Short mmCIF file of C-alpha atoms and ligand atoms in Angstrom, two decimals:
data_model
loop_
_atom_site.label_atom_id
_atom_site.label_comp_id
_atom_site.label_asym_id
_atom_site.label_seq_id
_atom_site.Cartn_x
_atom_site.Cartn_y
_atom_site.Cartn_z
CA MET A 1 -25.81 17.57 -17.90
CA GLU A 2 -23.50 15.23 -19.79
CA GLU A 3 -22.58 16.35 -23.29
CA ASN A 4 -24.73 13.88 -25.12
CA GLU A 5 -27.57 13.43 -22.70
CA THR A 6 -31.12 13.56 -24.02
CA VAL A 7 -33.60 14.44 -21.29
CA GLY A 8 -37.29 15.18 -21.02
CA THR A 9 -38.36 18.81 -20.59
CA ASP A 10 -41.75 20.40 -20.13
CA THR A 11 -41.73 21.09 -23.87
CA GLY A 12 -40.70 17.55 -24.84
CA LYS A 13 -37.40 15.91 -25.70
CA LEU A 14 -34.13 17.83 -25.59
CA ILE A 15 -32.28 16.67 -28.69
CA ASP A 16 -28.51 17.14 -28.63
CA VAL A 17 -27.41 18.07 -32.16
CA VAL A 18 -24.04 19.11 -33.60
CA GLY A 19 -23.41 21.15 -36.75
CA ALA A 20 -20.25 21.81 -38.78
CA ALA A 21 -19.46 25.21 -40.29
CA ILE A 22 -16.95 23.82 -42.78
CA VAL A 23 -14.56 26.49 -44.04
CA ARG A 24 -12.74 26.40 -47.38
CA ASP A 25 -10.98 29.40 -48.93
CA GLY A 26 -12.72 31.75 -46.53
CA LYS A 27 -16.19 30.45 -47.47
CA VAL A 28 -18.55 28.32 -45.38
CA LEU A 29 -20.47 25.27 -46.55
CA CYS A 30 -24.21 25.74 -46.15
CA ALA A 31 -26.55 22.80 -46.70
CA ARG A 32 -30.25 22.70 -47.47
CA ARG A 33 -32.23 20.01 -45.67
CA GLY A 34 -33.68 17.33 -47.90
CA ASN A 35 -37.34 16.71 -48.59
CA GLY A 36 -39.05 14.26 -46.27
CA LYS A 37 -36.91 15.33 -43.27
CA SER A 38 -37.96 17.58 -40.41
CA LEU A 39 -37.39 21.27 -41.32
CA ALA A 40 -37.17 20.30 -45.00
CA GLY A 41 -35.93 23.14 -47.21
CA TYR A 42 -34.28 25.12 -44.39
CA TRP A 43 -30.54 25.81 -44.56
CA GLU A 44 -28.43 24.21 -41.86
CA PHE A 45 -24.94 23.13 -40.92
CA PRO A 46 -24.29 19.49 -41.85
CA GLY A 47 -24.26 17.28 -38.78
CA GLY A 48 -26.84 15.44 -36.73
CA LYS A 49 -27.80 13.95 -33.40
CA VAL A 50 -25.24 12.94 -30.81
CA LYS A 51 -25.54 9.24 -29.98
CA PRO A 52 -25.32 7.91 -26.39
CA GLY A 53 -21.66 7.52 -25.34
CA GLU A 54 -20.34 9.86 -28.03
CA SER A 55 -18.72 13.23 -27.43
CA ARG A 56 -20.03 16.06 -29.57
CA ARG A 57 -16.83 16.17 -31.61
CA GLU A 58 -16.93 12.38 -32.23
CA ALA A 59 -20.55 12.69 -33.30
CA LEU A 60 -19.74 15.51 -35.69
CA ARG A 61 -16.85 13.65 -37.31
CA ARG A 62 -19.09 10.59 -37.80
CA GLU A 63 -21.99 12.63 -39.19
CA ILE A 64 -19.78 14.45 -41.69
CA GLU A 65 -18.26 11.17 -42.92
CA GLU A 66 -21.76 9.68 -43.31
CA GLU A 67 -23.48 12.72 -44.81
CA LEU A 68 -20.82 14.37 -46.94
CA LEU A 69 -18.36 11.48 -47.48
CA CYS A 70 -15.37 13.56 -46.43
CA GLU A 71 -13.24 14.19 -43.35
CA VAL A 72 -12.94 17.39 -41.38
CA THR A 73 -10.74 18.82 -38.65
CA ILE A 74 -12.90 20.22 -35.91
CA ALA A 75 -11.68 23.55 -34.54
CA ASP A 76 -13.48 25.93 -32.19
CA GLU A 77 -17.00 25.80 -30.89
CA VAL A 78 -19.04 28.77 -32.12
CA CYS A 79 -21.99 28.57 -29.73
CA THR A 80 -24.76 26.38 -28.34
CA SER A 81 -28.33 27.46 -29.05
CA ILE A 82 -31.57 26.01 -27.79
CA GLN A 83 -34.63 26.10 -30.01
CA ARG A 84 -38.11 24.75 -29.41
CA TYR A 85 -39.78 23.06 -32.37
CA ASP A 86 -43.13 21.32 -32.46
CA PHE A 87 -41.36 17.92 -32.46
CA GLY A 88 -39.09 18.72 -29.47
CA THR A 89 -36.35 21.07 -28.33
CA VAL A 90 -33.07 21.06 -30.22
CA GLN A 91 -29.82 22.00 -28.52
CA LEU A 92 -27.49 22.77 -31.42
CA THR A 93 -23.74 23.13 -30.90
CA THR A 94 -21.89 24.49 -33.90
CA PHE A 95 -18.17 24.11 -34.59
CA ILE A 96 -15.82 25.73 -37.08
CA CYS A 97 -14.37 22.86 -39.17
CA HIS A 98 -11.80 22.56 -41.95
CA LEU A 99 -11.76 20.08 -44.81
CA GLU A 100 -9.12 17.40 -44.15
CA SER A 101 -9.67 15.08 -47.10
CA GLY A 102 -12.20 14.52 -49.85
CA THR A 103 -14.77 16.84 -51.37
CA PRO A 104 -18.21 17.15 -49.79
CA ARG A 105 -20.78 15.14 -51.75
CA LEU A 106 -24.54 15.28 -51.38
CA THR A 107 -26.16 12.22 -49.83
CA GLU A 108 -29.00 13.66 -47.75
CA HIS A 109 -29.18 17.34 -48.56
CA GLN A 110 -30.98 18.77 -51.57
CA GLU A 111 -28.34 21.47 -52.17
CA ILE A 112 -25.05 22.74 -50.81
CA ARG A 113 -23.43 26.14 -51.34
CA TRP A 114 -20.17 27.79 -50.32
CA GLU A 115 -21.06 31.23 -49.00
CA ARG A 116 -18.94 34.11 -47.79
CA PRO A 117 -19.62 34.60 -44.05
CA GLU A 118 -21.23 38.01 -44.59
CA ASP A 119 -23.67 36.52 -47.15
CA MET A 120 -24.81 33.67 -44.92
CA PRO A 121 -27.62 35.55 -43.09
CA SER A 122 -29.49 36.02 -46.38
CA LEU A 123 -30.30 32.29 -46.56
CA TYR A 124 -33.39 30.91 -44.84
CA TRP A 125 -31.78 29.14 -41.88
CA ALA A 126 -33.34 26.68 -39.44
CA PRO A 127 -34.23 28.78 -36.38
CA ALA A 128 -31.67 26.96 -34.17
CA ASP A 129 -28.88 28.08 -36.52
CA VAL A 130 -29.59 31.80 -36.58
CA GLU A 131 -27.36 32.66 -33.62
CA ALA A 132 -24.34 30.76 -35.01
CA VAL A 133 -24.89 32.27 -38.45
CA GLN A 134 -24.88 35.79 -37.02
CA LEU A 135 -21.66 35.09 -35.12
CA ILE A 136 -19.92 33.48 -38.11
CA SER A 137 -21.08 36.26 -40.44
CA VAL A 138 -18.74 38.73 -38.70
CA MET A 139 -15.75 36.38 -38.48
CA ASN A 140 -12.81 36.96 -40.74
CA LEU A 141 -12.19 33.47 -42.08
CA ASP A 142 -9.97 34.61 -44.98
CA ARG A 143 -6.89 34.47 -42.80
CA LYS A 144 -7.37 30.72 -42.53
CA GLN A 145 -7.02 30.06 -46.27
CA GLY A 146 -5.34 26.73 -46.88
CA SER A 147 -4.92 26.09 -43.18
CA THR A 148 -6.31 23.09 -41.33
CA MET A 149 -6.23 25.18 -38.16
CA THR A 150 -5.39 22.65 -35.47
CA ASP A 151 -3.68 25.28 -33.35
CA ALA A 152 -6.24 26.73 -30.95
CA SER A 153 -4.19 29.92 -30.69
CA GLU A 154 -5.15 30.64 -34.31
CA SER A 155 -8.85 30.46 -33.66
CA PRO A 156 -11.15 32.81 -35.63
CA LEU A 157 -12.63 33.68 -32.25
CA ASP A 158 -9.29 35.25 -31.37
CA ASN A 159 -9.73 37.46 -34.42
CA VAL A 160 -13.08 38.57 -33.08
CA THR A 161 -11.58 39.40 -29.69
CA SER A 162 -8.74 41.42 -31.14
CA GLU A 163 -11.14 43.25 -33.46
CA LEU A 164 -13.33 44.10 -30.47
CA ILE A 165 -10.37 45.43 -28.55
CA GLU A 166 -9.30 47.42 -31.61
CA HIS A 167 -12.72 48.88 -32.43
CA VAL A 168 -14.32 49.42 -29.04
CA PRO A 169 -12.34 52.18 -27.42
CA GLY A 170 -12.44 52.05 -23.66
CA ALA A 171 -14.00 48.57 -23.58
CA THR A 172 -13.13 47.02 -20.26
CA SER A 173 -11.90 43.48 -20.02
CA SER A 174 -15.05 42.53 -18.10
CA VAL A 175 -17.24 43.74 -20.99
CA LEU A 176 -15.11 41.81 -23.47
CA GLU A 177 -15.07 38.71 -21.27
CA ASP A 178 -18.85 38.83 -20.96
CA VAL A 179 -19.30 39.29 -24.71
CA MET A 180 -17.00 36.33 -25.37
CA SER A 181 -18.45 34.01 -22.73
CA GLY A 182 -22.07 35.11 -23.19
CA LEU A 183 -22.34 35.42 -26.96
CA ILE A 184 -19.32 34.17 -28.83
CA LYS A 185 -17.71 31.29 -27.00
CA ARG A 186 -20.68 30.36 -24.85
CA ARG A 187 -20.05 28.88 -21.44
CA PRO A 188 -22.83 27.42 -19.31
CA ASP A 189 -21.53 29.28 -16.23
CA ALA A 190 -21.51 32.60 -18.12
CA PRO A 191 -22.38 35.37 -18.52
CA GLY A 192 -21.09 37.87 -16.02
CA ILE A 193 -22.66 41.12 -14.88
CA TYR A 194 -23.33 42.40 -18.41
CA ALA A 195 -25.22 39.23 -19.40
CA PRO A 196 -25.28 39.87 -23.16
CA ARG A 197 -28.04 38.22 -25.12
CA LEU A 198 -28.48 37.87 -28.88
CA ILE A 199 -31.97 38.76 -30.09
CA ALA A 200 -32.26 37.03 -33.40
CA ASN A 201 -35.94 37.64 -34.12
CA HIS A 202 -37.11 34.08 -33.94
CA PRO A 203 -40.31 33.03 -32.17
CA GLY A 204 -40.22 33.86 -28.46
CA ASN A 205 -37.12 36.04 -28.88
CA THR A 206 -38.13 38.92 -31.12
CA MET A 207 -37.26 42.60 -30.75
CA GLY A 208 -40.98 43.22 -30.06
CA ASP A 209 -40.97 40.67 -27.19
CA VAL A 210 -37.83 42.11 -25.65
CA ILE A 211 -38.90 45.75 -25.96
CA GLY A 212 -42.22 44.82 -24.30
CA GLU A 213 -40.36 43.09 -21.42
CA GLU A 214 -37.96 46.00 -20.97
CA LEU A 215 -40.78 48.56 -20.97
CA GLU A 216 -42.35 46.64 -18.10
CA ASN A 217 -39.26 47.07 -15.95
CA ALA A 218 -37.67 50.30 -17.12
CA ASP A 219 -37.80 53.59 -15.24
CA SER A 220 -37.17 55.46 -18.47
CA PHE A 221 -35.90 54.80 -21.96
CA ASP A 222 -34.22 56.33 -24.99
CA MET A 223 -35.02 54.89 -28.40
CA SER A 224 -33.35 55.92 -31.60
CA VAL A 225 -34.82 54.17 -34.60
CA ALA A 226 -34.33 55.26 -38.19
CA PHE A 227 -37.45 53.39 -39.29
CA VAL A 228 -40.73 52.86 -37.44
CA SER A 229 -43.76 50.99 -38.65
CA ALA A 230 -47.28 51.92 -37.57
CA GLU A 231 -47.82 48.23 -36.72
CA ALA A 232 -44.86 48.24 -34.33
CA VAL A 233 -46.09 51.37 -32.53
CA LYS A 234 -49.60 49.92 -32.34
CA SER A 235 -48.46 46.54 -31.02
CA LEU A 236 -46.33 48.15 -28.31
CA PHE A 237 -48.76 50.98 -27.51
CA GLU A 238 -50.26 49.35 -24.40
CA ASP A 239 -46.75 48.54 -23.10
CA PHE A 240 -45.70 52.18 -23.56
CA LYS A 241 -48.88 53.33 -21.84
CA SER A 242 -48.64 51.06 -18.82
CA SER A 243 -44.95 51.86 -18.47
CA ALA A 244 -45.80 55.59 -18.34
CA GLU A 245 -48.67 55.04 -15.89
CA ARG A 246 -46.64 52.78 -13.62
CA SER A 247 -43.55 54.85 -13.17
CA GLY A 248 -44.40 58.27 -14.54
CA SER A 249 -41.34 57.50 -16.64
CA ALA A 250 -42.66 59.04 -19.83
CA GLN A 251 -41.55 62.50 -18.75
CA ARG A 252 -37.96 61.29 -18.91
CA SER A 253 -38.30 58.98 -21.92
CA ARG A 254 -37.40 59.92 -25.46
CA LEU A 255 -37.88 58.45 -28.92
CA ILE A 256 -36.31 59.79 -32.09
CA THR A 257 -36.94 58.63 -35.64
CA SER A 258 -36.38 60.13 -39.08
CA THR A 259 -37.75 60.87 -42.51
CA LYS A 260 -34.85 58.90 -44.03
CA ASN A 261 -35.64 57.55 -47.49
CA HIS A 262 -39.32 58.40 -46.83
CA PHE A 263 -39.62 54.93 -45.34
CA ASN A 264 -41.88 55.91 -42.44
CA THR A 265 -45.48 56.19 -43.54
CA PRO A 266 -47.84 59.02 -42.52
CA ALA A 267 -49.70 56.41 -40.42
CA ALA A 268 -46.53 55.78 -38.41
CA PHE A 269 -46.12 59.50 -37.72
CA TRP A 270 -49.79 59.76 -36.65
CA ASP A 271 -49.26 56.86 -34.24
CA LEU A 272 -46.11 58.49 -32.85
CA LEU A 273 -48.04 61.74 -32.33
CA ARG A 274 -50.68 59.79 -30.45
CA LEU A 275 -47.96 58.12 -28.38
CA LYS A 276 -46.58 61.54 -27.49
CA HIS A 277 -49.97 62.94 -26.46
CA VAL A 278 -51.19 59.90 -24.55
CA THR A 279 -48.01 58.91 -22.72
CA GLY A 280 -45.95 62.12 -22.64
CA VAL A 281 -42.91 60.46 -24.28
CA ASP A 282 -40.69 63.09 -25.91
CA VAL A 283 -41.04 62.07 -29.58
CA ARG A 284 -38.78 63.78 -32.11
CA ILE A 285 -38.30 63.48 -35.87
CA TRP A 286 -34.94 63.95 -37.61
CA ASN A 287 -35.98 65.66 -40.80
CA GLY A 288 -32.79 65.06 -42.76
CA GLY A 289 -34.00 64.39 -46.30
CA THR A 290 -33.08 61.26 -48.20
CA ASP A 291 -29.97 59.14 -47.85
CA ARG A 292 -28.97 59.99 -51.41
CA SER A 293 -27.91 63.47 -50.45
CA ALA A 294 -24.43 63.06 -49.05
CA HIS A 295 -25.07 65.82 -46.53
CA SER A 296 -28.49 64.97 -45.24
CA GLY A 297 -29.50 65.94 -41.76
CA ALA A 298 -29.42 69.17 -39.84
CA GLN A 299 -25.75 68.72 -38.96
CA GLY A 300 -24.83 67.23 -42.32
CA GLN A 301 -25.03 63.71 -40.90
CA PRO A 302 -27.11 60.84 -42.28
CA PHE A 303 -29.43 59.33 -39.66
CA HIS A 304 -29.43 55.57 -39.41
CA PRO A 305 -28.99 54.48 -35.81
CA LYS A 306 -30.98 51.68 -34.20
CA GLY A 307 -30.39 51.67 -30.48
CA TYR A 308 -32.43 51.30 -27.34
CA VAL A 309 -31.36 52.17 -23.82
CA PHE A 310 -33.59 51.18 -20.93
CA ALA A 311 -32.63 52.58 -17.56
CA ARG A 312 -33.71 50.95 -14.38
CA HIS A 313 -32.75 51.14 -10.76
CA LEU A 314 -31.74 48.08 -8.84
CA GLU A 315 -32.69 47.61 -5.20
CA ASP A 316 -29.38 49.03 -4.04
CA GLY A 317 -30.13 52.17 -6.03
CA SER A 318 -27.47 51.70 -8.70
CA PRO A 319 -28.68 52.24 -12.27
CA THR A 320 -28.37 49.68 -15.01
CA THR A 321 -28.86 50.22 -18.72
CA ILE A 322 -29.66 47.78 -21.46
CA CYS A 323 -28.60 48.61 -25.00
CA MET A 324 -29.74 46.80 -28.09
CA SER A 325 -29.01 47.36 -31.69
CA ALA A 326 -30.49 45.66 -34.72
CA VAL A 327 -27.94 43.91 -36.92
CA PRO A 328 -27.37 46.16 -39.94
CA THR A 329 -28.85 44.79 -43.14
N1 LIG B 401 -27.89 18.51 -38.61
C1 LIG B 401 -28.48 19.64 -38.24
N2 LIG B 401 -29.70 19.58 -37.66
C2 LIG B 401 -30.26 20.73 -37.31
C3 LIG B 401 -29.62 21.98 -37.53
N3 LIG B 401 -30.44 22.96 -37.08
C4 LIG B 401 -31.56 22.38 -36.60
O1 LIG B 401 -32.54 22.94 -36.12
N4 LIG B 401 -31.45 21.00 -36.73
C5 LIG B 401 -32.46 20.06 -36.31
C6 LIG B 401 -33.06 19.31 -37.46
C7 LIG B 401 -33.35 17.97 -36.86
O2 LIG B 401 -34.63 18.03 -36.24
C8 LIG B 401 -32.31 17.78 -35.79
C9 LIG B 401 -31.13 16.97 -36.28
O3 LIG B 401 -31.57 15.92 -37.01
P1 LIG B 401 -30.83 15.25 -38.25
O4 LIG B 401 -31.90 14.63 -39.06
O5 LIG B 401 -29.90 16.15 -38.94
O6 LIG B 401 -29.96 14.26 -37.44
P2 LIG B 401 -29.51 12.79 -37.85
O7 LIG B 401 -28.74 12.89 -39.13
O8 LIG B 401 -28.84 12.25 -36.63
O9 LIG B 401 -30.95 12.18 -38.11
P3 LIG B 401 -31.53 10.78 -38.33
O10 LIG B 401 -32.04 10.87 -39.74
O11 LIG B 401 -30.44 9.79 -38.10
O12 LIG B 401 -32.65 10.74 -37.31
O13 LIG B 401 -31.85 19.09 -35.47
C10 LIG B 401 -28.33 22.02 -38.13
O14 LIG B 401 -27.72 23.08 -38.37
N5 LIG B 401 -27.81 20.82 -38.47
#
């Protein structure tokens, strides 16, 4: 598809939209959509629809001049996300941008704020923006202070890559390439064999949806969740049950949770007990006291992991695992 093409889909129009994550002094400009517009009140990146014949970058420069009365230098693409709304499907491409001249002024938005990347997820973002916000929230933009960043070799995405290499011992280049091409610097022909996917808990792509799908296909699973709600166990109960009946997998499946901060209610523990008895899943509780004690846990360790591993066997017999982890809050 051409960059700025708008086509019909079974869910309606595909609207090609561009957004600017404008960086100044390590902070990012966040804008709140004005009243009377679609998605009024949600936070977004300033920008708008790509017009026929325009490239995405041309469209973004024009939109920023019109909306914020200033000029920006457009640096790297963060990602492209597709989101269905009731009025159509938005394909939002977000770019890191730097202020070139002028000061952003409000013409259409009801409010703008400069936020540190790590604080951005606490705003109420338009669903299409959630993926870009998560990616930007872990970027170190401080290093770009005062820079207009026209040199692609200085991209903040390079910072992410080098941090991954630094902090993920033993990560192979294929894992890193797949993370970059599948999640960070999205390419339409990606991802590779690891096919990473960001689950950002918006409609149609929630942790509950994905866990349900994985239970359908997994031969066995390991779940380690510090907190469990009775509602979550109830809503997934039938999936757990049919997974156990289908593959007899429950004998090899394990779930561990904790008493951390007394968050889990007695109802949640009753539901887990029922899960254990009905499906045979090996359910365990880490009884480590509260987080306030520096040496909680049987081995003096606090318990706060959130990870899921689903094992399945492909037709050629080789195993594959899928790991997920909730973004720490
Ligand atoms: N500009 C922008 N629009 C977004 C974002 N996230 C998101 O879902 N959208 C949606 C809201 C709108 O339905 C659509 C873009 O419309 P818009 O109203 O900003 O575009 P525009 O300036 O070209 O609009 P128009 O008033 O000229 O029709 O994409 C975002 O971060 N920035």
